[in-house]
PDB file of C-alpha atoms in Angstrom:
ATOM      1  CA  MET A   1     130.673  56.039  50.002  1.00  0.00           C
ATOM      2  CA  THR A   2     126.878  55.994  49.599  1.00  0.00           C
ATOM      3  CA  THR A   3     124.749  58.428  51.502  1.00  0.00           C
ATOM      4  CA  PRO A   4     121.026  58.149  50.909  1.00  0.00           C
ATOM      5  CA  THR A   5     120.326  61.852  50.946  1.00  0.00           C
ATOM      6  CA  ALA A   6     116.809  61.941  52.062  1.00  0.00           C
ATOM      7  CA  LEU A   7     113.947  63.144  50.099  1.00  0.00           C
ATOM      8  CA  ALA A   8     115.145  66.734  50.305  1.00  0.00           C
ATOM      9  CA  THR A   9     114.644  68.096  46.848  1.00  0.00           C
ATOM     10  CA  THR A  10     114.641  71.610  45.564  1.00  0.00           C
ATOM     11  CA  ALA A  11     112.140  72.814  42.993  1.00  0.00           C
ATOM     12  CA  ARG A  12     114.948  72.826  40.401  1.00  0.00           C
ATOM     13  CA  LEU A  13     115.928  69.238  41.244  1.00  0.00           C
ATOM     14  CA  ARG A  14     112.279  68.165  40.890  1.00  0.00           C
ATOM     15  CA  GLY A  15     112.292  69.819  37.457  1.00  0.00           C
ATOM     16  CA  LEU A  16     115.475  67.990  36.476  1.00  0.00           C
ATOM     17  CA  ILE A  17     113.944  64.680  37.609  1.00  0.00           C
ATOM     18  CA  ASP A  18     110.806  65.371  35.541  1.00  0.00           C
ATOM     19  CA  ASP A  19     112.987  66.198  32.513  1.00  0.00           C
ATOM     20  CA  VAL A  20     114.952  62.957  32.926  1.00  0.00           C
ATOM     21  CA  ARG A  21     111.756  60.957  33.432  1.00  0.00           C
ATOM     22  CA  GLU A  22     110.402  62.256  30.124  1.00  0.00           C
ATOM     23  CA  ALA A  23     113.597  61.329  28.239  1.00  0.00           C
ATOM     24  CA  VAL A  24     113.908  57.863  29.821  1.00  0.00           C
ATOM     25  CA  GLY A  25     110.201  57.209  29.332  1.00  0.00           C
ATOM     26  CA  ARG A  26     110.606  57.248  25.562  1.00  0.00           C
ATOM     27  CA  GLY A  27     112.100  53.740  25.757  1.00  0.00           C
ATOM     28  CA  LEU A  28     114.893  54.443  23.271  1.00  0.00           C
ATOM     29  CA  PRO A  29     118.262  52.607  23.035  1.00  0.00           C
ATOM     30  CA  PRO A  30     120.751  53.341  25.847  1.00  0.00           C
ATOM     31  CA  ASP A  31     123.067  55.587  23.811  1.00  0.00           C
ATOM     32  CA  THR A  32     120.159  57.691  22.526  1.00  0.00           C
ATOM     33  CA  THR A  33     118.648  57.882  26.006  1.00  0.00           C
ATOM     34  CA  ALA A  34     121.989  59.052  27.426  1.00  0.00           C
ATOM     35  CA  TYR A  35     122.173  61.766  24.767  1.00  0.00           C
ATOM     36  CA  LEU A  36     118.647  63.008  25.547  1.00  0.00           C
ATOM     37  CA  VAL A  37     119.275  62.963  29.297  1.00  0.00           C
ATOM     38  CA  GLY A  38     122.469  64.964  28.748  1.00  0.00           C
ATOM     39  CA  GLU A  39     120.472  67.622  26.927  1.00  0.00           C
ATOM     40  CA  ARG A  40     118.029  67.760  29.848  1.00  0.00           C
ATOM     41  CA  ILE A  41     120.545  68.156  32.678  1.00  0.00           C
ATOM     42  CA  ALA A  42     122.817  70.711  30.997  1.00  0.00           C
ATOM     43  CA  GLY A  43     120.567  73.675  31.787  1.00  0.00           C
ATOM     44  CA  HIS A  44     120.511  72.861  35.498  1.00  0.00           C
ATOM     45  CA  LEU A  45     124.275  72.656  36.062  1.00  0.00           C
ATOM     46  CA  GLY A  46     125.828  75.446  38.100  1.00  0.00           C
ATOM     47  CA  ALA A  47     122.468  76.707  39.373  1.00  0.00           C
ATOM     48  CA  ASP A  48     122.606  77.744  43.034  1.00  0.00           C
ATOM     49  CA  ASP A  49     119.156  76.299  43.687  1.00  0.00           C
ATOM     50  CA  LEU A  50     119.784  72.758  42.376  1.00  0.00           C
ATOM     51  CA  LEU A  51     121.150  71.116  45.540  1.00  0.00           C
ATOM     52  CA  THR A  52     120.616  71.635  49.250  1.00  0.00           C
ATOM     53  CA  PRO A  53     123.676  72.465  51.407  1.00  0.00           C
ATOM     54  CA  GLU A  54     123.630  68.890  52.775  1.00  0.00           C
ATOM     55  CA  GLN A  55     123.791  67.487  49.236  1.00  0.00           C
ATOM     56  CA  CYS A  56     127.003  69.473  48.663  1.00  0.00           C
ATOM     57  CA  GLU A  57     128.838  68.012  51.666  1.00  0.00           C
ATOM     58  CA  GLY A  58     131.946  65.945  51.036  1.00  0.00           C
ATOM     59  CA  ASP A  59     133.714  63.290  53.088  1.00  0.00           C
ATOM     60  CA  PRO A  60     137.371  63.714  54.057  1.00  0.00           C
ATOM     61  CA  GLU A  61     138.060  59.997  53.459  1.00  0.00           C
ATOM     62  CA  ARG A  62     136.664  59.483  49.932  1.00  0.00           C
ATOM     63  CA  TYR A  63     134.382  61.032  47.370  1.00  0.00           C
ATOM     64  CA  ARG A  64     130.803  61.071  48.598  1.00  0.00           C
ATOM     65  CA  GLN A  65     127.710  59.844  46.795  1.00  0.00           C
ATOM     66  CA  HIS A  66     124.378  61.510  47.586  1.00  0.00           C
ATOM     67  CA  ILE A  67     121.445  59.647  46.082  1.00  0.00           C
ATOM     68  CA  LEU A  68     119.061  62.407  45.040  1.00  0.00           C
ATOM     69  CA  HIS A  69     116.370  60.285  43.391  1.00  0.00           C
ATOM     70  CA  ALA A  70     115.676  56.687  42.410  1.00  0.00           C
ATOM     71  CA  GLU A  71     112.719  56.209  40.094  1.00  0.00           C
ATOM     72  CA  PRO A  72     110.254  53.742  41.682  1.00  0.00           C
ATOM     73  CA  ASP A  73     110.327  51.453  38.631  1.00  0.00           C
ATOM     74  CA  GLY A  74     114.157  51.275  38.755  1.00  0.00           C
ATOM     75  CA  SER A  75     114.599  52.896  35.339  1.00  0.00           C
ATOM     76  CA  PHE A  76     116.962  55.657  36.496  1.00  0.00           C
ATOM     77  CA  SER A  77     118.659  57.305  39.443  1.00  0.00           C
ATOM     78  CA  VAL A  78     120.035  60.793  39.979  1.00  0.00           C
ATOM     79  CA  VAL A  79     123.135  61.104  42.138  1.00  0.00           C
ATOM     80  CA  ALA A  80     125.402  63.943  43.234  1.00  0.00           C
ATOM     81  CA  LEU A  81     129.067  63.032  43.696  1.00  0.00           C
ATOM     82  CA  VAL A  82     131.087  65.397  45.867  1.00  0.00           C
ATOM     83  CA  TRP A  83     134.858  65.312  45.454  1.00  0.00           C
ATOM     84  CA  LEU A  84     137.309  67.012  47.764  1.00  0.00           C
ATOM     85  CA  PRO A  85     140.705  67.891  46.247  1.00  0.00           C
ATOM     86  CA  GLY A  86     142.702  64.791  45.268  1.00  0.00           C
ATOM     87  CA  GLN A  87     139.869  62.276  45.682  1.00  0.00           C
ATOM     88  CA  GLN A  88     139.386  59.703  42.931  1.00  0.00           C
ATOM     89  CA  THR A  89     137.645  56.510  41.956  1.00  0.00           C
ATOM     90  CA  SER A  90     139.242  53.185  41.213  1.00  0.00           C
ATOM     91  CA  ILE A  91     139.403  52.164  37.550  1.00  0.00           C
ATOM     92  CA  HIS A  92     135.898  50.832  36.885  1.00  0.00           C
ATOM     93  CA  ASP A  93     133.026  50.318  34.484  1.00  0.00           C
ATOM     94  CA  HIS A  94     129.271  50.544  35.008  1.00  0.00           C
ATOM     95  CA  VAL A  95     126.065  48.545  35.234  1.00  0.00           C
ATOM     96  CA  SER A  96     124.178  50.831  32.836  1.00  0.00           C
ATOM     97  CA  TRP A  97     124.277  53.942  30.667  1.00  0.00           C
ATOM     98  CA  CYS A  98     125.280  57.102  32.485  1.00  0.00           C
ATOM     99  CA  VAL A  99     125.265  60.830  31.965  1.00  0.00           C
ATOM    100  CA  THR A 100     127.527  63.071  34.011  1.00  0.00           C
ATOM    101  CA  GLY A 101     127.407  66.828  34.264  1.00  0.00           C
ATOM    102  CA  VAL A 102     129.830  68.948  36.263  1.00  0.00           C
ATOM    103  CA  HIS A 103     127.858  71.187  38.596  1.00  0.00           C
ATOM    104  CA  GLN A 104     130.813  72.820  40.355  1.00  0.00           C
ATOM    105  CA  GLY A 105     134.574  72.762  39.832  1.00  0.00           C
ATOM    106  CA  ALA A 106     136.177  70.352  37.380  1.00  0.00           C
ATOM    107  CA  GLU A 107     136.818  66.623  37.107  1.00  0.00           C
ATOM    108  CA  SER A 108     139.685  64.867  35.394  1.00  0.00           C
ATOM    109  CA  GLU A 109     138.914  61.580  33.704  1.00  0.00           C
ATOM    110  CA  ARG A 110     141.221  58.955  32.241  1.00  0.00           C
ATOM    111  CA  ARG A 111     139.538  56.534  29.860  1.00  0.00           C
ATOM    112  CA  TYR A 112     140.796  53.022  29.153  1.00  0.00           C
ATOM    113  CA  ARG A 113     140.187  50.074  26.907  1.00  0.00           C
ATOM    114  CA  LEU A 114     140.751  46.457  27.832  1.00  0.00           C
ATOM    115  CA  VAL A 115     143.132  44.546  25.541  1.00  0.00           C
ATOM    116  CA  PRO A 116     144.276  40.921  25.575  1.00  0.00           C
ATOM    117  CA  ASP A 117     147.875  40.450  26.653  1.00  0.00           C
ATOM    118  CA  GLY A 118     148.865  36.838  26.114  1.00  0.00           C
ATOM    119  CA  THR A 119     146.940  34.801  28.669  1.00  0.00           C
ATOM    120  CA  SER A 120     145.561  37.822  30.557  1.00  0.00           C
ATOM    121  CA  CYS A 121     144.470  41.383  29.828  1.00  0.00           C
ATOM    122  CA  ARG A 122     145.729  44.876  30.484  1.00  0.00           C
ATOM    123  CA  LEU A 123     144.260  48.346  30.369  1.00  0.00           C
ATOM    124  CA  VAL A 124     145.442  50.849  27.805  1.00  0.00           C
ATOM    125  CA  ALA A 125     144.815  54.523  28.491  1.00  0.00           C
ATOM    126  CA  THR A 126     143.050  56.031  25.494  1.00  0.00           C
ATOM    127  CA  GLU A 127     142.232  59.578  26.519  1.00  0.00           C
ATOM    128  CA  ASP A 128     142.506  62.163  29.274  1.00  0.00           C
ATOM    129  CA  VAL A 129     139.583  64.553  29.579  1.00  0.00           C
ATOM    130  CA  VAL A 130     138.979  67.502  31.884  1.00  0.00           C
ATOM    131  CA  ASN A 131     135.307  68.268  32.367  1.00  0.00           C
ATOM    132  CA  ALA A 132     134.650  71.786  33.686  1.00  0.00           C
ATOM    133  CA  GLN A 133     131.500  73.259  35.192  1.00  0.00           C
ATOM    134  CA  GLY A 134     128.655  72.878  32.722  1.00  0.00           C
ATOM    135  CA  ASP A 135     130.295  70.081  30.716  1.00  0.00           C
ATOM    136  CA  VAL A 136     128.163  66.996  30.095  1.00  0.00           C
ATOM    137  CA  CYS A 137     129.277  63.584  28.883  1.00  0.00           C
ATOM    138  CA  GLY A 138     127.516  60.282  28.542  1.00  0.00           C
ATOM    139  CA  PHE A 139     128.227  56.670  27.739  1.00  0.00           C
ATOM    140  CA  ALA A 140     126.656  53.275  27.466  1.00  0.00           C
ATOM    141  CA  PRO A 141     128.522  50.028  28.173  1.00  0.00           C
ATOM    142  CA  PRO A 142     130.587  48.373  26.858  1.00  0.00           C
ATOM    143  CA  GLY A 143     133.573  50.641  26.466  1.00  0.00           C
ATOM    144  CA  ASP A 144     132.997  52.683  29.595  1.00  0.00           C
ATOM    145  CA  ILE A 145     136.144  51.942  31.612  1.00  0.00           C
ATOM    146  CA  HIS A 146     137.565  54.990  33.356  1.00  0.00           C
ATOM    147  CA  ARG A 147     138.944  56.636  36.501  1.00  0.00           C
ATOM    148  CA  VAL A 148     137.657  60.022  37.667  1.00  0.00           C
ATOM    149  CA  ARG A 149     139.354  62.412  40.063  1.00  0.00           C
ATOM    150  CA  ASN A 150     139.271  65.921  41.371  1.00  0.00           C
ATOM    151  CA  ALA A 151     142.609  67.429  40.375  1.00  0.00           C
ATOM    152  CA  CYS A 152     141.558  70.930  41.501  1.00  0.00           C
ATOM    153  CA  SER A 153     142.277  72.723  44.768  1.00  0.00           C
ATOM    154  CA  SER A 154     138.567  73.154  45.553  1.00  0.00           C
ATOM    155  CA  THR A 155     135.507  70.921  45.867  1.00  0.00           C
ATOM    156  CA  ALA A 156     134.030  69.465  42.694  1.00  0.00           C
ATOM    157  CA  ILE A 157     130.415  68.314  42.418  1.00  0.00           C
ATOM    158  CA  SER A 158     128.950  66.324  39.553  1.00  0.00           C
ATOM    159  CA  ILE A 159     125.425  65.191  38.794  1.00  0.00           C
ATOM    160  CA  HIS A 160     125.126  61.637  37.498  1.00  0.00           C
ATOM    161  CA  VAL A 161     122.071  60.023  35.975  1.00  0.00           C
ATOM    162  CA  TYR A 162     122.246  56.230  35.710  1.00  0.00           C
ATOM    163  CA  GLY A 163     119.878  53.876  33.908  1.00  0.00           C
ATOM    164  CA  ALA A 164     119.651  51.733  37.046  1.00  0.00           C
ATOM    165  CA  ASP A 165     118.377  51.896  40.617  1.00  0.00           C
ATOM    166  CA  VAL A 166     121.507  53.018  42.473  1.00  0.00           C
ATOM    167  CA  ALA A 167     119.577  53.194  45.768  1.00  0.00           C
ATOM    168  CA  ARG A 168     118.981  49.450  45.542  1.00  0.00           C
ATOM    169  CA  LEU A 169     122.371  48.541  44.055  1.00  0.00           C
ATOM    170  CA  GLY A 170     124.411  50.877  46.293  1.00  0.00           C
ATOM    171  CA  SER A 171     126.644  51.893  43.395  1.00  0.00           C
ATOM    172  CA  SER A 172     126.721  52.217  39.626  1.00  0.00           C
ATOM    173  CA  VAL A 173     130.020  50.323  39.443  1.00  0.00           C
ATOM    174  CA  ARG A 174     129.884  46.955  37.721  1.00  0.00           C
ATOM    175  CA  ARG A 175     133.567  45.981  37.954  1.00  0.00           C
ATOM    176  CA  VAL A 176     136.712  47.422  39.502  1.00  0.00           C
ATOM    177  CA  TYR A 177     139.873  46.688  37.523  1.00  0.00           C
ATOM    178  CA  HIS A 178     143.129  45.710  39.213  1.00  0.00           C
ATOM    179  CA  LEU A 179     145.000  45.011  35.998  1.00  0.00           C
ATOM    180  CA  PRO A 180     148.198  46.590  34.739  1.00  0.00           C
ATOM    181  CA  ALA A 181     147.254  49.958  33.261  1.00  0.00           C
ATOM    182  CA  ASP A 182     149.253  51.845  30.671  1.00  0.00           C
ATOM    183  CA  GLU A 183     149.495  55.587  31.036  1.00  0.00           C
ATOM    184  CA  LEU A 184     149.261  58.142  28.253  1.00  0.00           C
TER     185      LEU A 184
END
């Protein structure tokens, strides 16, 4: 699932990284940082010169993660996720705040909340969202449980900025949930 996509960066990607670095460097709370990062990446989405052709390649088995940048101090990472039609994540939450922007295509997201159910817990679906090209959303744990999928007939690509070193961790996923999940 993780592909360390070399140090190949376009001039636009270097600009996006500089913009993110400035926002993260302010040292603000996670939700405010996510908001500022979202403002910074929005103008880069959909631009033909953001990613190299290799960074747009998918994997026929599962969605593919291309690590575009990991800040040396571990404060943030920029990742491109490439989704072929029908590919999806498990239901999961994250290790840090995250901002996602759809660069190409559209992604469908189902959000959940965890509720006690007697002696165990279950997931309750709270919202279905379709994020189209140019849409940006962000979150900060807790309350970030979701599943993302490409429900389109073409490739979808999203840019993710995480407040963690994904190159070191291998993934932004904190937990995968295998609990009963209600549907909307």
